[in-house]
Coordinates of C-alpha atoms in Angstrom, one line a residue:
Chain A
X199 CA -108.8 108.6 77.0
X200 CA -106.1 109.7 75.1
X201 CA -104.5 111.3 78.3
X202 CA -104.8 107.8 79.9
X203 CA -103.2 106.1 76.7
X204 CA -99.9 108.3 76.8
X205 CA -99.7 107.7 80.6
X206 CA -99.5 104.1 79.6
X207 CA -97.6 104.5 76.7
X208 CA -95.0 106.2 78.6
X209 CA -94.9 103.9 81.4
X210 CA -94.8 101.1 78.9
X211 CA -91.6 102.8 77.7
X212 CA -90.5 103.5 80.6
X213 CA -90.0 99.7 81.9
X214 CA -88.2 99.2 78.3
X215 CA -85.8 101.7 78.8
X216 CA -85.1 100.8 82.5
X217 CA -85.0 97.0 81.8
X218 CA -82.2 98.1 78.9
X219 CA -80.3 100.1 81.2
X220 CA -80.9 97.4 84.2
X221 CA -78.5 95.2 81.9
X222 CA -75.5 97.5 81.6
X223 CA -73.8 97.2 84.5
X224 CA -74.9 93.7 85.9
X225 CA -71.9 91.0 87.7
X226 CA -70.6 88.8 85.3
X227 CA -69.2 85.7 87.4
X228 CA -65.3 83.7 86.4
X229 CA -65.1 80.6 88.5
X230 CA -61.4 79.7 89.7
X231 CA -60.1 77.1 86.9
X232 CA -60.2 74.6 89.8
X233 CA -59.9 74.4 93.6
X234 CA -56.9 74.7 95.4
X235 CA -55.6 72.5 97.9
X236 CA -53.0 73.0 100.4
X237 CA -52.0 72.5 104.1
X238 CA -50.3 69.2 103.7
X239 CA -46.8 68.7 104.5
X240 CA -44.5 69.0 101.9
X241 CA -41.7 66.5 103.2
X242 CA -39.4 69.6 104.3
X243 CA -41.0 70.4 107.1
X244 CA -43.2 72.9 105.9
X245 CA -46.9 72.8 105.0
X246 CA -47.7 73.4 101.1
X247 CA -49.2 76.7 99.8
X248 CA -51.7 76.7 96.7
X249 CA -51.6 79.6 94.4
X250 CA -54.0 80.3 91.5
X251 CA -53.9 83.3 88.6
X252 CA -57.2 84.0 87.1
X253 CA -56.6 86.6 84.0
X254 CA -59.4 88.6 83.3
X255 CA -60.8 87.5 79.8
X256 CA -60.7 91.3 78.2
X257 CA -61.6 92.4 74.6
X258 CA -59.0 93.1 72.0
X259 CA -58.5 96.9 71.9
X260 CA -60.5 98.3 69.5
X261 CA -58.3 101.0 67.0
X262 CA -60.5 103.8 67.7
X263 CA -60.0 103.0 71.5
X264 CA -56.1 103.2 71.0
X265 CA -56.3 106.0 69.4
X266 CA -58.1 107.8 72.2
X267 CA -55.6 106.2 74.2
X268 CA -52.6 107.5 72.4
X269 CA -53.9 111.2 71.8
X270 CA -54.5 111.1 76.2
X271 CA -51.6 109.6 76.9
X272 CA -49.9 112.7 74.5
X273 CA -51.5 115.0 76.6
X274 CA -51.0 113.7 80.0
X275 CA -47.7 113.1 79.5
X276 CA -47.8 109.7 80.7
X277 CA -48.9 106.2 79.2
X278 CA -52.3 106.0 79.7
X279 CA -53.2 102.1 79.9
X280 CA -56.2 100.4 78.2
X281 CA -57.6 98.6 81.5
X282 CA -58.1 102.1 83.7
X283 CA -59.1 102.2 87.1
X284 CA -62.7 102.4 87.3
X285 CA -63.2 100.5 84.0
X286 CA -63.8 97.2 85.6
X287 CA -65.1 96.9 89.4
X288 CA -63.9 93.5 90.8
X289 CA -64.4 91.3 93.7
X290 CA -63.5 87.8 94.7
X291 CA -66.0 85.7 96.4
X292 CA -64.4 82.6 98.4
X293 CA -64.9 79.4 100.7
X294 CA -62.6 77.4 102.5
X295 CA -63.8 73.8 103.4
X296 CA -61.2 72.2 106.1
X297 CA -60.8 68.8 105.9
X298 CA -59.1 68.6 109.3
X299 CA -61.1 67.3 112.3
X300 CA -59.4 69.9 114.3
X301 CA -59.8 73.6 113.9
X302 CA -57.1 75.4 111.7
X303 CA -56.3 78.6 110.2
X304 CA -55.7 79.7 106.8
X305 CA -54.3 83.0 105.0
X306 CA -55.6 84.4 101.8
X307 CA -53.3 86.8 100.3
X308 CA -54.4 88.4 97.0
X309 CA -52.0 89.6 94.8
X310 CA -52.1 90.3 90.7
X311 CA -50.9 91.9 87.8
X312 CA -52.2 94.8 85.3
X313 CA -51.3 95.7 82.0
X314 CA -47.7 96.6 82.8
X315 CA -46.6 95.0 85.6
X316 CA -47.8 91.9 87.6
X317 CA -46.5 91.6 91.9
X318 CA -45.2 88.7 93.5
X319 CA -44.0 89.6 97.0
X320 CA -42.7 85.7 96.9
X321 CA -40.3 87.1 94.6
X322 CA -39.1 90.0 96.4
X323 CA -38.8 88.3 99.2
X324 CA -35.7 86.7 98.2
X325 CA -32.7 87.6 100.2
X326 CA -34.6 89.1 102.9
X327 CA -34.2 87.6 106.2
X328 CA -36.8 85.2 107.3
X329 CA -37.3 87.5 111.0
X330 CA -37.3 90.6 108.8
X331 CA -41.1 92.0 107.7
X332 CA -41.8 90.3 104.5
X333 CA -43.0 91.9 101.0
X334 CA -46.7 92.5 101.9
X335 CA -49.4 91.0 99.5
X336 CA -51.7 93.4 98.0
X337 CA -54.7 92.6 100.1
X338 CA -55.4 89.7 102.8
X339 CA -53.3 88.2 104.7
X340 CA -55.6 87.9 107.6
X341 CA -55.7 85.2 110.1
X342 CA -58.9 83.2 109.6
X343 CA -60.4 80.5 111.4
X344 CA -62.4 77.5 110.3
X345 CA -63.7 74.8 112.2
X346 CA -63.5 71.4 112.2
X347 CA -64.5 69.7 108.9
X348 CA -66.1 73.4 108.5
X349 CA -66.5 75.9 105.7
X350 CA -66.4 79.5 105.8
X351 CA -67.4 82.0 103.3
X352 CA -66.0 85.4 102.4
X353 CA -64.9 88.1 99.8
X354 CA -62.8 90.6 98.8
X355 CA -64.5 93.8 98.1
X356 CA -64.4 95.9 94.8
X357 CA -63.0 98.8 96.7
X358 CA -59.9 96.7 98.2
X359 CA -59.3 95.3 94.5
X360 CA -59.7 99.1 93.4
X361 CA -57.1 99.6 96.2
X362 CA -54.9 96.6 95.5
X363 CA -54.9 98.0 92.1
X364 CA -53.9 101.4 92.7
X365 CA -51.4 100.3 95.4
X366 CA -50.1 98.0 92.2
X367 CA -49.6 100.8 90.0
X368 CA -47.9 103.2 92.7
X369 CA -45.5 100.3 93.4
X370 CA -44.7 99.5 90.1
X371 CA -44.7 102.4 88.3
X372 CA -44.6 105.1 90.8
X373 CA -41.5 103.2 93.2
X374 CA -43.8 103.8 96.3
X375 CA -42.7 101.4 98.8
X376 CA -44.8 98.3 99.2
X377 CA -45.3 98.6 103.0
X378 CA -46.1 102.4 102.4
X379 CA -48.1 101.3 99.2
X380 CA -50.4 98.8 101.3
X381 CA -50.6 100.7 104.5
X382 CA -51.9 103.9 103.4
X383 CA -55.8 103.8 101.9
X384 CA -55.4 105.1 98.5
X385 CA -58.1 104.2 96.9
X386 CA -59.5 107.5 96.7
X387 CA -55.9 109.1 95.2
X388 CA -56.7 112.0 92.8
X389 CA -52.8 111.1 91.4
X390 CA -49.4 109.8 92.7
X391 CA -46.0 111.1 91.9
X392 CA -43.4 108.6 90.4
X393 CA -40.6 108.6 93.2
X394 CA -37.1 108.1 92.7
X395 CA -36.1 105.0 92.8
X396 CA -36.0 102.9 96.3
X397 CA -33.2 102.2 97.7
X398 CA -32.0 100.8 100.8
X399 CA -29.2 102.2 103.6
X400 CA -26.2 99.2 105.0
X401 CA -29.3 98.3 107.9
X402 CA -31.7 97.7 105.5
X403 CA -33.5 101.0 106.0
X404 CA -35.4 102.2 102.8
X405 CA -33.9 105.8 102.0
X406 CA -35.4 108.8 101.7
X407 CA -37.9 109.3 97.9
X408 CA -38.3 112.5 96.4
X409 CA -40.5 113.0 93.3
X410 CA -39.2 112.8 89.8
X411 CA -42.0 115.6 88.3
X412 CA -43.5 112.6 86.4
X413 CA -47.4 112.8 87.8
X414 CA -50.1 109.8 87.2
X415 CA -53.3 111.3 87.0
X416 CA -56.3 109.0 88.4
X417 CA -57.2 108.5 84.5
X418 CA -54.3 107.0 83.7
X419 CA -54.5 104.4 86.8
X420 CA -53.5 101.2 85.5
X421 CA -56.5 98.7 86.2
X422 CA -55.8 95.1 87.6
X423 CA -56.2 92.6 84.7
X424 CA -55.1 89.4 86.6
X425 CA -55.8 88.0 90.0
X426 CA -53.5 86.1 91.3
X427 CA -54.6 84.3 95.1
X428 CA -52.3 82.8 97.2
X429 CA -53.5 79.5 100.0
X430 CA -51.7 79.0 102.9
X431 CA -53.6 77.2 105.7
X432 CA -52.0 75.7 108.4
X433 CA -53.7 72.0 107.7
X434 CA -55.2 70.4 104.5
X435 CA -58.0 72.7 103.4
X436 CA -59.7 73.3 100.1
X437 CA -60.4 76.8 98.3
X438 CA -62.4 77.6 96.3
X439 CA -62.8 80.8 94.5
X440 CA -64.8 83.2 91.9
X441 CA -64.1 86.8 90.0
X442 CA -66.8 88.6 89.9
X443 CA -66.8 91.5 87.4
X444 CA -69.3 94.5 87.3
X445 CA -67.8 95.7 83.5
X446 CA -68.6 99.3 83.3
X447 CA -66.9 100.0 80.2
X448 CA -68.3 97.1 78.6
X449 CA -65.0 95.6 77.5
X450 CA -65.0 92.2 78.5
X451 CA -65.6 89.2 76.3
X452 CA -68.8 88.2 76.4
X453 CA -68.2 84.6 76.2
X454 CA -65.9 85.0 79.9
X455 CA -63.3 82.0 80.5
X456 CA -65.0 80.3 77.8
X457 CA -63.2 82.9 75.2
X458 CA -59.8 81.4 75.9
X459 CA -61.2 78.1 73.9
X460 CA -63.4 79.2 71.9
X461 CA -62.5 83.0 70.8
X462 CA -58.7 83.1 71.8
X463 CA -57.9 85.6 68.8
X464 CA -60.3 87.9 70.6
X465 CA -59.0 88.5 73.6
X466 CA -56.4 91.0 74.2
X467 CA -53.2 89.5 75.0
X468 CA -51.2 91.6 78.1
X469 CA -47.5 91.0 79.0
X470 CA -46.4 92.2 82.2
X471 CA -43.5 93.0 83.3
X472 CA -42.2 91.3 86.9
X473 CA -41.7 93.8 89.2
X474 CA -38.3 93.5 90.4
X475 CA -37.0 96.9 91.7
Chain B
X261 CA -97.8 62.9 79.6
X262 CA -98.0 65.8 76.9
X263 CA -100.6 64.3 75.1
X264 CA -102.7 64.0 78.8
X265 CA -101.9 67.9 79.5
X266 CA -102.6 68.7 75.8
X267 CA -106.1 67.1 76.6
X268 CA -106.1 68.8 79.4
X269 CA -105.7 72.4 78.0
X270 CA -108.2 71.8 75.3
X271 CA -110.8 71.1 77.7
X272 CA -110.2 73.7 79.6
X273 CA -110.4 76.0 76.4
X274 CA -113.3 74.5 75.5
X275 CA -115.0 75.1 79.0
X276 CA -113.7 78.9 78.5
X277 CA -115.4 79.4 74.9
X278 CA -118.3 77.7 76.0
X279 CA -118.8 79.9 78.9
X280 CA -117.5 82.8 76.5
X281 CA -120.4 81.9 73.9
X282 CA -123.2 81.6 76.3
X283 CA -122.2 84.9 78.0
X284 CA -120.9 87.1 75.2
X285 CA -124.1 88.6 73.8
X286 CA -125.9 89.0 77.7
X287 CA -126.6 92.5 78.9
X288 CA -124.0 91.9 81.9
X289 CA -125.2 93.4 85.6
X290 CA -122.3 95.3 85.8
X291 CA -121.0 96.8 82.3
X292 CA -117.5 96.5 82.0
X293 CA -115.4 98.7 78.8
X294 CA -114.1 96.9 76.0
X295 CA -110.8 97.9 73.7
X296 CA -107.4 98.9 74.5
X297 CA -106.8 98.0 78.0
X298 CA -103.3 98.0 79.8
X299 CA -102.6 96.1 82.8
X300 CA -100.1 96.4 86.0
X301 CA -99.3 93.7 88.0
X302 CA -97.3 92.8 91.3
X303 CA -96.6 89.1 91.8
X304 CA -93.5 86.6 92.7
X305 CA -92.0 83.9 90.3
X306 CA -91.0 80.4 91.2
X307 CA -89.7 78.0 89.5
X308 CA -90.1 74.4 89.3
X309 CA -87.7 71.5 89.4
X310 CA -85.2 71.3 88.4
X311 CA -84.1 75.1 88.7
X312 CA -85.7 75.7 91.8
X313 CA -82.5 74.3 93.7
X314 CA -80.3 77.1 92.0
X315 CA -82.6 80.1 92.0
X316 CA -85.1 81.0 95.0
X317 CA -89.1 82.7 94.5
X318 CA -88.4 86.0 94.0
X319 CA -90.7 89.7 93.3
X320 CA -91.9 90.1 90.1
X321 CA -93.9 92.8 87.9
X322 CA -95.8 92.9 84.9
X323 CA -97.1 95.2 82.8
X324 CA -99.3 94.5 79.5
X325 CA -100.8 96.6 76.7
X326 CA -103.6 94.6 75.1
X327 CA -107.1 94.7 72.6
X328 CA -110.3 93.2 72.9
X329 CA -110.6 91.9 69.6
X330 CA -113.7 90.3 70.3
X331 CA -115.8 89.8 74.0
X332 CA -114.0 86.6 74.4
X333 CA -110.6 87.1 72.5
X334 CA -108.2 89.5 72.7
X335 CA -104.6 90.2 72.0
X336 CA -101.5 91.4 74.0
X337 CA -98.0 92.2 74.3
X338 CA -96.4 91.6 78.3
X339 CA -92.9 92.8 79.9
X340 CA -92.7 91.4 82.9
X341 CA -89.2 91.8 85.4
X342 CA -88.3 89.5 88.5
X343 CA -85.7 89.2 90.7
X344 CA -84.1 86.2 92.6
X345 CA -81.3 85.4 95.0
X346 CA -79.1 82.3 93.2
X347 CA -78.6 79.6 95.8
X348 CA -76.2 78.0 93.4
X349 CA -73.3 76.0 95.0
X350 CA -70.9 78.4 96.8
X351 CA -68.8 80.4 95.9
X352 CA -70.8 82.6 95.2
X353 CA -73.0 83.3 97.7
X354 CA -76.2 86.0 98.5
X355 CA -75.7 87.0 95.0
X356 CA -79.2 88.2 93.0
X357 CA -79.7 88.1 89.3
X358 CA -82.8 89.1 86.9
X359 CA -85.2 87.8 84.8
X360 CA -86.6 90.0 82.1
X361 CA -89.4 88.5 79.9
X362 CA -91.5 90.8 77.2
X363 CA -93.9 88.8 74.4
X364 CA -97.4 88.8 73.0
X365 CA -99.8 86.6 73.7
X366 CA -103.5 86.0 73.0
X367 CA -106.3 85.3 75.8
X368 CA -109.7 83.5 75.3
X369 CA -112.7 84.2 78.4
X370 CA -115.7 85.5 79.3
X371 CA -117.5 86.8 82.1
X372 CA -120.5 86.2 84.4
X373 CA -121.9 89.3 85.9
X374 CA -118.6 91.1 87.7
X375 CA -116.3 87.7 87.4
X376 CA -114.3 87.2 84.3
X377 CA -112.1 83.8 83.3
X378 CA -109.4 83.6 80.7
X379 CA -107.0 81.7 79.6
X380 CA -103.6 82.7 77.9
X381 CA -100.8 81.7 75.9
X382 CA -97.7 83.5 73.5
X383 CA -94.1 83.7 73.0
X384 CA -91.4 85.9 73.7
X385 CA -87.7 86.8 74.2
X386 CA -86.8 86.3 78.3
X387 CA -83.3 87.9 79.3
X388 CA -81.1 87.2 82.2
X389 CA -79.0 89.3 84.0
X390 CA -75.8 87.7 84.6
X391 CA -74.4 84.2 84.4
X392 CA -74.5 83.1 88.2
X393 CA -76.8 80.0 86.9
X394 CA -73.5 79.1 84.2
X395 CA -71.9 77.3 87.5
X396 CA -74.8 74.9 87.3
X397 CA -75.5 74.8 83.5
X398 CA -78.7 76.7 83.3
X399 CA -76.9 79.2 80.9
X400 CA -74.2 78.4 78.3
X401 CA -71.0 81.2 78.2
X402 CA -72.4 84.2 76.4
X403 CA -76.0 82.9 76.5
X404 CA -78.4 85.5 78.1
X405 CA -81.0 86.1 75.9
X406 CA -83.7 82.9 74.8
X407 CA -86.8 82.3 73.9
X408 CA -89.7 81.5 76.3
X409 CA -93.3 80.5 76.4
X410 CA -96.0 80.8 78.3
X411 CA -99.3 79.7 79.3
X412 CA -101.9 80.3 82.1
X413 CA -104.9 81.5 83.2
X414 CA -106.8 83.6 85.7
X415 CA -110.1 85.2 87.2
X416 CA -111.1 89.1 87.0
X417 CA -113.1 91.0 89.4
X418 CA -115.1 94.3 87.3
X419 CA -115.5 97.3 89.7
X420 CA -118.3 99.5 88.9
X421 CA -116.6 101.6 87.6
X422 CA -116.5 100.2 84.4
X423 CA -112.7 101.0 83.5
X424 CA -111.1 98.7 86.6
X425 CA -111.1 95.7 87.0
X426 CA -108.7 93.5 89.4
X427 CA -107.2 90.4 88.4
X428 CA -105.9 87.9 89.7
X429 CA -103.4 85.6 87.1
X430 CA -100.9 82.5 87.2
X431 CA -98.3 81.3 83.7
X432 CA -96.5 78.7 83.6
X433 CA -93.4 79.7 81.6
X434 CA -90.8 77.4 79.8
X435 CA -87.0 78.7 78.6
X436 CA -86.2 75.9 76.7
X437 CA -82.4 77.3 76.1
X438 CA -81.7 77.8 79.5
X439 CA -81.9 74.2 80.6
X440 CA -85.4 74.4 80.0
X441 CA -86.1 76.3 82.8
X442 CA -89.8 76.0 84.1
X443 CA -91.4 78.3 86.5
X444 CA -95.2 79.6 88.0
X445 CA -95.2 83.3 87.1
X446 CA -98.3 84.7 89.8
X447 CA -99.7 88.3 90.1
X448 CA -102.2 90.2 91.7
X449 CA -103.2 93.5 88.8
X450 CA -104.7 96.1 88.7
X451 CA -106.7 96.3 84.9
X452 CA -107.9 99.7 83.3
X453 CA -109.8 99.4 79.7
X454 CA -110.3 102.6 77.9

């Protein structure tokens, strides 16, 4: 009897301890503040895009996690940011309802910011030929059909945000070209080299990099804090959008988008840097 | 309509104690133990309107650690864990979530022979796993955790050996917090008294 009592009592504790850890790591869900609408013609003769940002409601940094910070970052030689790779696994889920009674196509092209830089390839493309390749987004971009008064459904993964972040961080703070940047699957990188910086022959052929000696370690691989989404269907069509968040270090606010009204004080406060090389 | 269903459930307890008095103190056919008892159980939850639109029937298991206090009364504590796809308006979509409930309860019955009949009620804590209901207000921002009740019944069937028994149960459970969510908790278990 007593044999059969610790059997119970074990598996008893058991289905504590794995309903505790069951909670951990479980999707925390941000809806878009509102959805976007776009497609219509803008009086120019071109059709109007939607964009949306969507800033990841994130703790304040506690001191002891600063610290930590500041003693790695000594050692690696390298600032070591507070939203790492890894930290937070995020995906965005999506629909596109199109209003149109004939079939259209739209473009989703995700882009965002992390704690020291934020990408806007709108911004980079200014001066550039409109027949010359354009400043790739981050991730997207993809032709996508939708039928008539239809909706379709889809998502961006948690390993092509890992990517766009990663991608993000070698652009910004490693002067890897963007094309290279977003060509080349690097989600798996170990590190990246900061390159000299890019610059560009009389043709507008990007010139040979070399590395500086400055190496980012994947530790110190600055996490996406801010989604940015970018709408461009080719007639009026409505998106709508939502982060999800798996938070593995447990450093986002528990109260979500809610936290901006009700616990502003709370949430750490990132300012970016435009990239502008 | 409370007061009817209050009626209701005392009737039903009283059918249950009578049964319980006039069978207590027989020399049953089949002898059946009586103390510390655990239970293990395999069964679906589903809820009722209005919830049921946002959150589908999903698999659920229950475990429970209990006493016979006396032949018909005894005492309890449940953990029970389910899982359910949220059909919540899109975005998002084919996303599951968790509901984790653990409480103590009391149970009043009695048995004919190898057939037993309870009834049950208690309180608890119930915990959900993410906030994929918040798009339709079930949950508030930073509300996972609430309180929940329960109450329901069920019918036992003693196997000779006189440690197993199976079961087979149905609650009702109420989350008042979370939109007062209502749902039919069923299960098939398996019951061994020491």
């Amino acid at each position: 009897m007593r044999r059969s009592m610790a059997v119970t009592t074990t598996l008893f504790g058991t289905l504590l301890g794995t309903l505790a850890g069951a909670c951990t790591n479980d999707p925390l869900y941000i809806p878009g503040a509102m959805a976007l609408e776009a497609g219509m013609d803008d009086g120019a003769g071109g059709l109007i895009e939607a964009r949306s940002s969507l800033q990841l409601p994130i703790k304040t940094e506690t001191p002891l996690d600063a610290q930590t910070r500041g003693t790695r970052s000594g050692s690696l030689m390298v600032d070591v940011p507070y939203v790492k790779v890894g930290d937070l696994e995020v995906s965005v889920e999506w629909t596109i309802q199109n209003l149109d009674s004939t079939e259209g196509q739209a473009r989703i092209q995700l882009n965002g910011a992390n704690e020291f830089y934020d990408y806007d390839p709108a911004l980079l493309a200014a001066g550039i030929d409109e027949d010359d390749p354009q400043p790739p987004g981050l991730e997207g971009d993809v032709p996508l059909h939708v039928p008539p008064g239809g909706r379709i459904s889809g998502l961006f993964r948690e390993d092509q945000l890992r990517e766009a972040s990663i991608d993000l961080d070698g652009i910004t703070r490693g002067n890897v070209n963007p094309f290279r940047a977003t060509l080349t699957v690097d989600k798996n990188l170990t590190a990246f080299s900061e390159l000299t910086a890019l610059v560009y022959d009389e043709n507008g052929e990007p010139l040979p990099q070399e590395s500086t000696g400055v190496v980012y370690p994947r530790e110190a691989f600055a996490g996406i804090v801010r989604v940015d989404l970018v709408f461009k269907p080719d007639r009026p069509m409505v998106l709508e959008y939502v982060v999800r968040v798996r938070d593995v270090r447990g450093i986002m606010h528990e109260l979500l988008d809610a936290a901006v009204v009700e616990a502003p004080g709370e949430l750490h406060t990132f300012a970016p840097m435009t990239y502008a090389p | 309509m409370a007061a009817r269903m209050t009626a209701k459930m005392v009737r039903i307890a009283c059918i249950v104690l009578a049964l319980a008095a006039t069978t207590a103190g027989d020399a049953f056919a089949r002898p059946a133990s009586s103390g510390w008892y655990a239970e293990g159980g395999l069964g679906a939850v589903t809820f009722l309107p209005k919830a049921y639109k946002s959150a589908a029937p999903g698999p659920a298991m229950n475990l429970r650690i209990g006493r016979d206090l006396l032949p018909w009364f005894s005492v309890g504590v449940t953990l029970a864990a389910s899982s359910h796809e949220a059909t919540v308006p899109a975005p998002p979509e084919g996303e599951w979530f968790q509901l984790y409930r653990g409480g103590g309860d009391v149970r009043l019955g009695g048995r004919i022979d190898r057939i037993a009949l309870f009834i049950e009620g208690g309180a608890g804590l119930a915990m959900i796993s993410s906030n994929v209901l918040g798009k339709v207000m079930i949950t508030e921002p930073g509300e996972n955790i609430a309180l929940a009740f329960h109450a329901g019944g069920g019918l036992e069937y003693q196997l000779e050996n006189r440690h197993y028994a199976f079961g087979l149960a149905a609650d009702g459970f109420l989350i008042p917090q979370f939109d007062a969510l209502k749902a039919i908790d069923s299960r098939l278990y398996l019951r061994y008294t020491y």
